[in-house]
Amino acid sequence: MARLAQTEGLTDIQREILSTVRDFVDKEIIPVATELEHRDEYPTQIVEGLKELGVFGLMIPEEYGGLGESLLTYALTVEEIARGWMSVSGIINTHFIVAYMLKQHGTQEQKDYFLPKMAAGEIRGAFSMSEPALGSDVSAISSKGVRDGDAYVLNGQKMWLTNGGSSTLVAVLCRTDEGHPEGTPPHKSMTTFLVEKEAGFGEVRPGLTIPGKIDKMGYKGVDTTELIMDGLRIPADRVLGGETGRGFYHMMDGVEVGRVNVAARGCGVAQRAFELGVSYAQQRHTFGKPIAQHQAIQFKLAEMATKVEAAHAMMVNAARKKDSGQRNDLEAGMAKYLASEYCKEVVEDAFRIHGGYGFSKEYEIERLYREAPMLLIGEGTAEIQKMIIGRRLLEEYRIQG
Ligand SMILES: Cc1cc2nc3c(=O)[nH]c(=O)nc-3n(C[C@H](O)[C@H](O)[C@H](O)COP(=O)(O)OP(=O)(O)OC[C@H]3O[C@@H](n4cnc5c(N)ncnc54)[C@H](O)[C@@H]3O)c2cc1C
């Protein structure tokens, strides 16, 4: 039935994984998502189901107990999950980024210790760059780690941690001066710390407080929090990769795959909005015929479907580029930018097709309408994507002389 957003050239295993996930989404997520979202309730049962399916270890190598799948498989899985409920893809996303950063940059001991537990979903990851005074401008980070014997002492305040309460491992980006002489550029004096903690709120480790959930307009169910470090001691062997000064690069690498992931979420939400719009348009009658028979509504459906197709194609292209070992910042930036903008537009059109009922909490589109804006902001705003795209284009198309 789903003609849109097909992906050519998938392996049998990829097709099997996606069909299993789609089935799970249709049976276990869509029927309960809106109700849980309205109650801002953490989807414990759904998360347990996804653990059983192996989704938390999808991209973790088999030697560490994961499925060793590609970024493409992961992104297509996320697209399916976001079609059901965007918040659930958010629960997996930060976990996936931290596991990816560990796989790419961790010491052997860090990989051996964390990855098997992450593959099983026993340890759950969150990542933390943003602070109250900054999000786009990562180089302005003020949280600081100072060496003290065989540990670092961390102080500072972080903001907007997706899964801040439910996670048990947070990759925290801090400034560290050790070994970096004065005048070192900010991006060369940052370090990622692997901070283990209890799940929950309050003082979750000596020197580390997660105050509580931030009340949001959408993206409910998943907890988003602040994080306060006040003399938090982290052993030196919990510096990601064992080397200070590399944190900015670690995070940018993580965010790059994260952007493909956010693009995939935009694709999934837009697909669901299209499904809701095309179905409602055939049921609602005005002026003696289904509204789908009015050309103005057909044009909306045509535009929505075209956007769903275009966003999906760009997202798949960005994932495949990374899987082939090539730099994909340009493609990931474009995919994230386009998919999030199109998602917002497709959701708005589906909302309009619903007329007054779109404004009622009884209809799923009301939830999607509050969820889509988050994708315009998370993993870098549209302006930041355009800065990345613009810079890369000028590198690629530099004129001689
Ligand atoms: C629900 C939610 C979950 C999040 N989860 C996480 C998380 O898990 N971990 C994490 O670290 N962060 C997280 N974030 C933070 C998110 O990454 C930031 O909100 C985002 O990067 C934007 O930063 P900001 O909010 O500080 O906006 P600002 O950086 O203050 O930007 C404000 C506006 O100015 C524009 N702007 C900024 N600089 C420029 C420029 N140079 N040129 C043109 N325009 C510019 C921006 O595009 C934006 O429109 C989350 C945010 C939300 C809302």
CSV table of N, CA, C and O and ligand atoms in Angstrom, one decimal, residues 94 127-130 134-136 160-162 216 219 224 374 377 379 381 383-384 387, ligand 1:
chain,number,residue,atom,x,y,z
A,94,THR,N,19.8,9.7,21.0
A,94,THR,CA,21.0,10.1,21.8
A,94,THR,C,21.8,8.9,22.1
A,94,THR,O,23.1,8.9,22.2
A,127,PHE,N,23.6,12.8,25.2
A,127,PHE,CA,24.8,13.6,24.9
A,127,PHE,C,24.5,15.0,25.2
A,127,PHE,O,23.4,15.5,25.0
A,128,SER,N,25.5,15.7,25.6
A,128,SER,CA,25.3,17.1,26.2
A,128,SER,C,26.3,18.1,25.7
A,128,SER,O,27.5,18.1,26.2
A,129,MET,N,25.9,18.9,24.8
A,129,MET,CA,26.8,20.0,24.4
A,129,MET,C,26.2,21.3,24.9
A,129,MET,O,26.8,22.2,25.4
A,130,SER,N,24.8,21.5,24.6
A,130,SER,CA,24.2,22.8,24.8
A,130,SER,C,24.2,23.3,26.3
A,130,SER,O,24.2,22.4,27.2
A,134,LEU,N,24.0,28.9,25.2
A,134,LEU,CA,24.5,28.6,23.9
A,134,LEU,C,23.9,27.3,23.4
A,134,LEU,O,23.7,26.4,24.2
A,135,GLY,N,23.7,27.2,22.1
A,135,GLY,CA,23.3,26.0,21.5
A,135,GLY,C,24.1,25.9,20.1
A,135,GLY,O,24.9,25.0,19.9
A,136,SER,N,23.8,26.9,19.2
A,136,SER,CA,24.5,26.9,17.9
A,136,SER,C,26.0,27.1,18.1
A,136,SER,O,26.8,26.4,17.4
A,160,TRP,N,19.0,21.3,27.9
A,160,TRP,CA,18.4,20.6,26.8
A,160,TRP,C,19.0,19.2,26.6
A,160,TRP,O,19.3,18.8,25.4
A,161,LEU,N,19.1,18.4,27.6
A,161,LEU,CA,19.6,17.0,27.4
A,161,LEU,C,18.4,16.1,27.1
A,161,LEU,O,17.6,15.8,28.0
A,162,THR,N,18.3,15.6,25.9
A,162,THR,CA,17.3,14.6,25.6
A,162,THR,C,17.7,13.3,26.3
A,162,THR,O,18.8,12.9,26.3
A,216,LYS,N,7.6,20.9,27.7
A,216,LYS,CA,7.7,21.3,26.3
A,216,LYS,C,6.4,21.3,25.6
A,216,LYS,O,5.4,20.6,26.0
A,219,TYR,N,7.1,16.7,21.6
A,219,TYR,CA,8.2,15.9,21.9
A,219,TYR,C,8.1,15.4,23.3
A,219,TYR,O,9.0,15.4,24.1
A,224,THR,N,13.5,15.7,28.7
A,224,THR,CA,14.5,16.7,28.3
A,224,THR,C,14.8,17.5,29.5
A,224,THR,O,13.9,18.0,30.2
A,374,MET,N,10.2,20.8,16.5
A,374,MET,CA,11.4,20.4,17.2
A,374,MET,C,12.5,20.1,16.2
A,374,MET,O,13.7,20.3,16.4
A,377,ILE,N,14.9,22.6,15.0
A,377,ILE,CA,15.9,23.2,15.9
A,377,ILE,C,17.0,22.1,16.3
A,377,ILE,O,18.2,22.4,16.3
A,379,GLU,N,19.8,19.2,16.6
A,379,GLU,CA,21.0,18.9,15.8
A,379,GLU,C,21.3,20.0,14.9
A,379,GLU,O,21.9,19.8,13.8
A,381,THR,N,20.0,24.3,13.9
A,381,THR,CA,18.9,24.9,13.2
A,381,THR,C,19.1,25.0,11.7
A,381,THR,O,20.2,24.7,11.2
A,383,GLU,N,19.5,27.7,10.0
A,383,GLU,CA,20.6,28.6,9.7
A,383,GLU,C,21.9,28.0,9.8
A,383,GLU,O,22.8,28.2,9.0
A,384,ILE,N,22.1,27.1,10.8
A,384,ILE,CA,23.4,26.4,11.0
A,384,ILE,C,23.6,25.4,9.9
A,384,ILE,O,24.7,25.3,9.3
A,387,MET,N,24.8,27.4,6.9
A,387,MET,CA,26.2,27.8,7.1
A,387,MET,C,27.1,26.7,6.7
A,387,MET,O,28.1,26.9,6.0
B,1,LIG,C1,13.6,19.4,22.5
B,1,LIG,C2,15.0,19.7,22.4
B,1,LIG,C3,16.0,18.7,22.6
B,1,LIG,C4,17.3,19.0,22.6
B,1,LIG,N1,18.2,18.0,22.9
B,1,LIG,C5,19.6,18.3,23.0
B,1,LIG,C6,20.5,17.3,23.4
B,1,LIG,O1,20.2,16.1,23.6
B,1,LIG,N2,21.8,17.6,23.6
B,1,LIG,C7,22.2,18.9,23.3
B,1,LIG,O2,23.4,19.2,23.5
B,1,LIG,N3,21.4,19.9,22.8
B,1,LIG,C8,20.1,19.6,22.7
B,1,LIG,N4,19.2,20.5,22.3
B,1,LIG,C9,19.6,21.9,22.0
B,1,LIG,C10,19.7,22.2,20.5
B,1,LIG,O3,20.7,21.6,19.9
B,1,LIG,C11,19.7,23.8,20.4
B,1,LIG,O4,18.5,24.3,20.9
B,1,LIG,C12,20.0,24.2,19.0
B,1,LIG,O5,21.3,23.9,18.6
B,1,LIG,C13,19.8,25.8,18.9
B,1,LIG,O6,20.6,26.4,19.9
B,1,LIG,P1,19.9,27.6,20.8
B,1,LIG,O7,18.6,27.0,21.2
B,1,LIG,O8,20.9,28.0,21.8
B,1,LIG,O9,19.6,28.7,19.8
B,1,LIG,P2,20.7,29.9,19.4
B,1,LIG,O10,22.0,29.3,19.1
B,1,LIG,O11,20.6,30.9,20.5
B,1,LIG,O12,20.0,30.5,18.1
B,1,LIG,C14,18.9,31.3,18.1
B,1,LIG,C15,18.5,31.7,16.7
B,1,LIG,O13,19.6,32.4,16.1
B,1,LIG,C16,20.0,31.7,14.9
B,1,LIG,N5,21.5,31.8,14.8
B,1,LIG,C17,22.4,31.5,15.7
B,1,LIG,N6,23.6,31.7,15.2
B,1,LIG,C18,23.5,32.2,13.9
B,1,LIG,C19,24.4,32.6,12.9
B,1,LIG,N7,25.7,32.6,13.1
B,1,LIG,N8,23.8,33.0,11.7
B,1,LIG,C20,22.5,33.1,11.6
B,1,LIG,N9,21.6,32.7,12.5
B,1,LIG,C21,22.1,32.2,13.7
B,1,LIG,C22,19.5,30.3,15.1
B,1,LIG,O14,19.4,29.6,13.9
B,1,LIG,C23,18.2,30.5,15.8
B,1,LIG,O15,17.2,30.8,14.9
B,1,LIG,C24,17.8,20.3,22.2
B,1,LIG,C25,16.9,21.3,22.0
B,1,LIG,C26,15.5,21.0,22.0
B,1,LIG,C27,14.5,22.1,21.8
